[in-house]
Amino acid sequence: MKLVWSPETASKAYIDTVKSCQILQESSVAELVSAMAAGWNTKLIVETWSENGVITTSIGLAVASKQTSGRHVCIVPDEKSRSNYLELMSKSGFLPEVISGEPEEVMAGLTGIDFMLVDSRKMDFARFLRLAKLSNRGAVLICKNASSKTASSFGWRGVLDAGSRLVRSVFLPVGKGLDVAYVATSGGTLSSSGKESRWIKHVDRRSGDVLVIRK
């Protein structure tokens, strides 16, 4: 088995996330990551969140997990953050699974991750990536809030284990920057159903953000 791209599922997740986040600000990143997670039909979505983090990203991933009948797990640093996160998410109608604790502790129980999003502004973001037990179907890994400077200095190969292979990586100027990596594990590959894939760029007229979606 391997990750297979479905543009139809991605489009539906994108539209549903737009609807869910329409009254919130900074939603363009949420729409893009939702489309990515749904389009790859991911089954275990893991994200990190901390106080004052943008909640729309979580809403987008929750929408995607609903589309794929997958599991959505959010990792927070402590119980206070857990309480605040659940309060914010409850207003959206979504309640993901939430785990609090140190990276080594929480990541030990998560196996088969095929989509993971971390915040590059946090000092421990690379630790989460190094500890991730990726799916044998491959995985999509994303660092949000990644400036072009961060992207140029951050090396994906430095956080991948010996059983993982970097297929490609790309920096997307969406929101405050997304550094995206497509990873194959155990000799597997990422597939787009035999069809040639391409990146589609869309400019949000209201915010000016550039949205880039693989189709």
Short mmCIF file of C-alpha atoms in Angstrom, two decimals, residues 120-121 143-156 170-180:
data_model
loop_
_atom_site.label_atom_id
_atom_site.label_comp_id
_atom_site.label_asym_id
_atom_site.label_seq_id
_atom_site.Cartn_x
_atom_site.Cartn_y
_atom_site.Cartn_z
CA SER A 120 8.67 25.67 13.19
CA ARG A 121 8.54 28.60 15.64
CA CYS A 143 6.45 22.76 9.00
CA LYS A 144 4.18 25.80 9.28
CA ASN A 145 5.33 29.35 10.06
CA ALA A 146 8.46 28.57 8.08
CA SER A 147 10.06 31.67 6.59
CA SER A 148 12.20 31.28 3.48
CA LYS A 149 15.24 31.70 5.74
CA THR A 150 14.05 28.85 7.97
CA ALA A 151 13.38 26.69 4.92
CA SER A 152 16.88 27.22 3.56
CA SER A 153 18.56 26.35 6.87
CA PHE A 154 16.32 23.43 7.83
CA GLY A 155 17.30 20.06 6.37
CA TRP A 156 14.65 17.36 6.06
CA VAL A 170 8.94 22.43 -1.48
CA PHE A 171 8.57 25.77 0.26
CA LEU A 172 5.15 27.36 -0.27
CA PRO A 173 4.68 31.10 0.38
CA VAL A 174 1.29 30.56 1.99
CA GLY A 175 0.44 32.34 5.23
CA LYS A 176 3.75 32.65 7.09
CA GLY A 177 5.31 29.88 5.02
CA LEU A 178 4.90 26.12 4.66
CA ASP A 179 7.87 23.77 4.26
CA VAL A 180 6.46 20.53 2.83
#
